[in-house]
Amino acid sequence: MVTLSEKILGAPAGTYIDRQVDRAFCHDGTGIQAKVVYDRMGSPALADPASIYVIYDHITPANNSQTAELQAELRTFARKNKVNFMEIGSGICHQVMAEGLVEPGEVVIGADSHSCTLGALGAFATGVGASDMAGIWVSGETWLRVPDSVGIFLQGSLQAGVEWKDLALSYVSLLGMDGATYAALEFTGDAVLSVPMEGRLTLCNMAVEAGAKTGLFYADKETARYLARYHVPVEIQVPDNPAYFRECDIDLDALEPVCAVPHRVDTIQPVSQLHGTSIDQVFIGTCTNGRYEDLKHAADILKGKKVAVRTIVVPASVSDYLKAVTNGVAADLINAGCVIGPPGCGPCLGAHMGVLGEGEVGLSTANRNFKNRMGVGASYYLCSPSTAAASALTGEISDPREVV
Amino acid sequence: MTTLTGSGPAVCIGDDIDTDLVIAGRYLRTKDRSVWADHVFEDLDPGLAPRLKGAVLIAGKNMGCGSSREQAAVAIREAGVLAIIAPSFARIFFRNCINVGLPVLECDIPGCQDGMNVSYDSTNGWITVDGKHYTFRPVSPRMQEILSMGGLVEYWKRRLE
Ligand code: SF4
């Protein structure tokens, strides 16, 4: 009668525990703030440098000299203390960690809210702020409250043109922006084995948008298949009749392409009702939907055609990028008129590259559309890679099922 | 050090205030804390920042949702807010506030208006707003310890000694 969170953390829901952290990661943005706190702690020796990762993804390459100086300071710190350091262009921290650096059953803490992405691998993964990260650097541990869990039961199969992102937006809308605050989501049910790893990463990525501490998939045959390529051993996790405080049933057959409309991620509308909404920019990327499979979905729609509005594509990691190059996906996108940026967060956080102007409308495959996030006075719709690609062709929000 | 009791005028904000609204991404790339305090809540209401000194912030549900940026908690504290009261907080923001020594009180204050006089005791779990009394569950002893030391910096400094 335990949930996966209770099993990994070794205590019942509601208990406060001090727990050793198996992997701790941060990026250029939160890492420098963690270093400021670390210095204020008196710069003690790091507890376990081998378990610490610093991954440059947020404003990369640096946009101005102020950013460059902060990045230089953190880079020097990382090298001096012999922590794992991934340079600009490696990719978004969550995706880089998902490529063989996290094992099922581990406790993974990231200084970024979307660290819950890694629950897709059957790890307990959650986000913290800069001080907590610095505390982990110096002590190797952190305190956690073992969360209650919400069971999300999946059944059926997705229709053509509908993607895991449409499910992600749909479940966030079902739960609401604070529907799972302090809780963990467990994805379960008959259809769970049919969700490929890229879909699991997308689904767990958005758990925090419903307020959840993390989203989890039990490690199964799909996890083992995916991690085999990184030679990561997988011990299969079997649900032990877990007790959920809330359950949601989702029939995959009933889902359709949707968009989250400005400025709330939990407010969705079917793409069919948004037809004709004109857009100024399309962005395909982020830790939600910048993986190879996402780029491939977009390329399948764009191949041999031309985009009608400016379209920015940013691969989630260098390996996703390389695979897109090798398999011709990148060429299809470039020939269709897309601009490809270096692996990383790209325009997602509105700091550089692809920021929108006042009054402009963007369509993005990201995970949040808060007011002003991607440009002051701009509005943003969120959607799947296929919807983004279909809309790029017309310059207005369009249904991928009609373009194909 | 942070005092766990206090009083001040209420400043009220709405539900689901995300950390992008607390401090916009364009101000994050600095180590200068005063920049964050100067621009706190700018995209929500540019007139808010000057009213925060010595105030108790009364927020709606899901306060501080979104990004993990600790600058949001620091900005509010540096602007002079004594404590934040909300019916619910987003969990990373909640942790961050404690870690920077800003008391967070989980309590619903219906009908609160700007300027009302708020007193609170975060250890014993009570709040009064214009004479009306409310109770809430105080945070865990560990969190109170971190809070009373002014945040995680002092906490780890002492524990590692
Ligand atoms: S891609 Fe966007 S949401 Fe993901 S880590 Fe980067 S900034 Fe955050």
GROMACS .gro file of C-alpha atoms in nm, chain B residues 28-130:
model
  103
  432LEU     CA    1   1.743   3.811  -1.280
  433ARG     CA    2   2.095   3.827  -1.412
  434THR     CA    3   2.259   4.016  -1.131
  435LYS     CA    4   2.382   3.956  -0.779
  436ASP     CA    5   2.256   4.297  -0.667
  437ARG     CA    6   1.959   4.233  -0.438
  438SER     CA    7   1.845   4.595  -0.446
  439VAL     CA    8   1.762   4.557  -0.819
  440TRP     CA    9   1.508   4.288  -0.732
  441ALA     CA   10   1.353   4.492  -0.452
  442ASP     CA   11   1.325   4.794  -0.684
  443HIS     CA   12   1.140   4.598  -0.952
  444VAL     CA   13   0.933   4.370  -0.732
  445PHE     CA   14   0.577   4.317  -0.866
  446GLU     CA   15   0.650   4.561  -1.148
  447ASP     CA   16   0.450   4.364  -1.407
  448LEU     CA   17   0.161   4.316  -1.163
  449ASP     CA   18   0.132   4.673  -1.037
  450PRO     CA   19   0.418   4.922  -1.068
  451GLY     CA   20   0.278   5.118  -0.772
  452LEU     CA   21   0.316   4.827  -0.532
  453ALA     CA   22   0.689   4.827  -0.448
  454PRO     CA   23   0.698   5.155  -0.252
  455ARG     CA   24   0.410   5.037  -0.030
  456LEU     CA   25   0.581   4.719   0.090
  457LYS     CA   26   0.814   4.848   0.358
  458GLY     CA   27   0.692   4.723   0.696
  459ALA     CA   28   0.382   4.569   0.537
  460VAL     CA   29   0.229   4.224   0.567
  461LEU     CA   30   0.156   4.082   0.222
  462ILE     CA   31  -0.180   3.908   0.195
  463ALA     CA   32  -0.192   3.694  -0.116
  464GLY     CA   33  -0.453   3.467  -0.272
  465LYS     CA   34  -0.421   3.093  -0.327
  466ASN     CA   35  -0.119   2.930  -0.495
  467MET     CA   36   0.109   3.222  -0.414
  468GLY     CA   37   0.445   3.209  -0.591
  469CYS     CA   38   0.368   2.945  -0.853
  470GLY     CA   39   0.594   2.895  -1.152
  471SER     CA   40   0.968   2.928  -1.173
  472SER     CA   41   1.203   2.827  -0.890
  473ARG     CA   42   1.375   3.169  -0.886
  474GLU     CA   43   1.473   3.244  -0.529
  475GLN     CA   44   1.505   3.608  -0.631
  476ALA     CA   45   1.125   3.628  -0.594
  477ALA     CA   46   1.144   3.557  -0.221
  478VAL     CA   47   1.452   3.776  -0.180
  479ALA     CA   48   1.286   4.065  -0.368
  480ILE     CA   49   0.983   4.061  -0.140
  481ARG     CA   50   1.197   4.040   0.171
  482GLU     CA   51   1.438   4.311   0.057
  483ALA     CA   52   1.143   4.537  -0.024
  484GLY     CA   53   1.064   4.528   0.346
  485VAL     CA   54   0.771   4.286   0.368
  486LEU     CA   55   0.749   4.136   0.720
  487ALA     CA   56   0.560   3.818   0.631
  488ILE     CA   57   0.336   3.668   0.362
  489ILE     CA   58  -0.006   3.523   0.442
  490ALA     CA   59  -0.189   3.313   0.183
  491PRO     CA   60  -0.437   3.024   0.186
  492SER     CA   61  -0.184   2.817  -0.011
  493PHE     CA   62   0.165   2.857  -0.152
  494ALA     CA   63   0.348   2.694  -0.441
  495ARG     CA   64   0.594   2.462  -0.272
  496ILE     CA   65   0.927   2.586  -0.412
  497PHE     CA   66   0.836   2.946  -0.333
  498PHE     CA   67   0.733   2.835   0.017
  499ARG     CA   68   1.073   2.671   0.073
  500ASN     CA   69   1.255   2.969  -0.074
  501CYS     CA   70   1.082   3.212   0.161
  502ILE     CA   71   1.184   3.007   0.463
  503ASN     CA   72   1.535   2.972   0.325
  504VAL     CA   73   1.576   3.349   0.296
  505GLY     CA   74   1.414   3.415   0.634
  506LEU     CA   75   1.075   3.544   0.522
  507PRO     CA   76   0.786   3.404   0.734
  508VAL     CA   77   0.509   3.239   0.532
  509LEU     CA   78   0.176   3.183   0.705
  510GLU     CA   79  -0.073   2.946   0.548
  511CYS     CA   80  -0.411   3.098   0.631
  512ASP     CA   81  -0.716   3.227   0.446
  513ILE     CA   82  -0.809   3.587   0.532
  514PRO     CA   83  -1.133   3.651   0.345
  515GLY     CA   84  -1.229   4.009   0.271
  516CYS     CA   85  -0.892   4.153   0.363
  517GLN     CA   86  -0.835   4.505   0.236
  518ASP     CA   87  -0.528   4.720   0.185
  519GLY     CA   88  -0.426   4.911   0.495
  520MET     CA   89  -0.600   4.688   0.751
  521ASN     CA   90  -0.385   4.629   1.057
  522VAL     CA   91  -0.237   4.277   1.066
  523SER     CA   92  -0.058   4.114   1.361
  524TYR     CA   93   0.083   3.763   1.347
  525ASP     CA   94   0.269   3.504   1.548
  526SER     CA   95   0.418   3.245   1.318
  527THR     CA   96   0.537   3.017   1.601
  528ASN     CA   97   0.205   2.991   1.781
  529GLY     CA   98  -0.007   3.007   1.468
  530TRP     CA   99  -0.237   3.305   1.502
  531ILE     CA  100  -0.315   3.619   1.304
  532THR     CA  101  -0.540   3.914   1.383
  533VAL     CA  102  -0.670   4.141   1.109
  534ASP     CA  103  -0.846   4.458   1.229
   0.00000   0.00000   0.00000
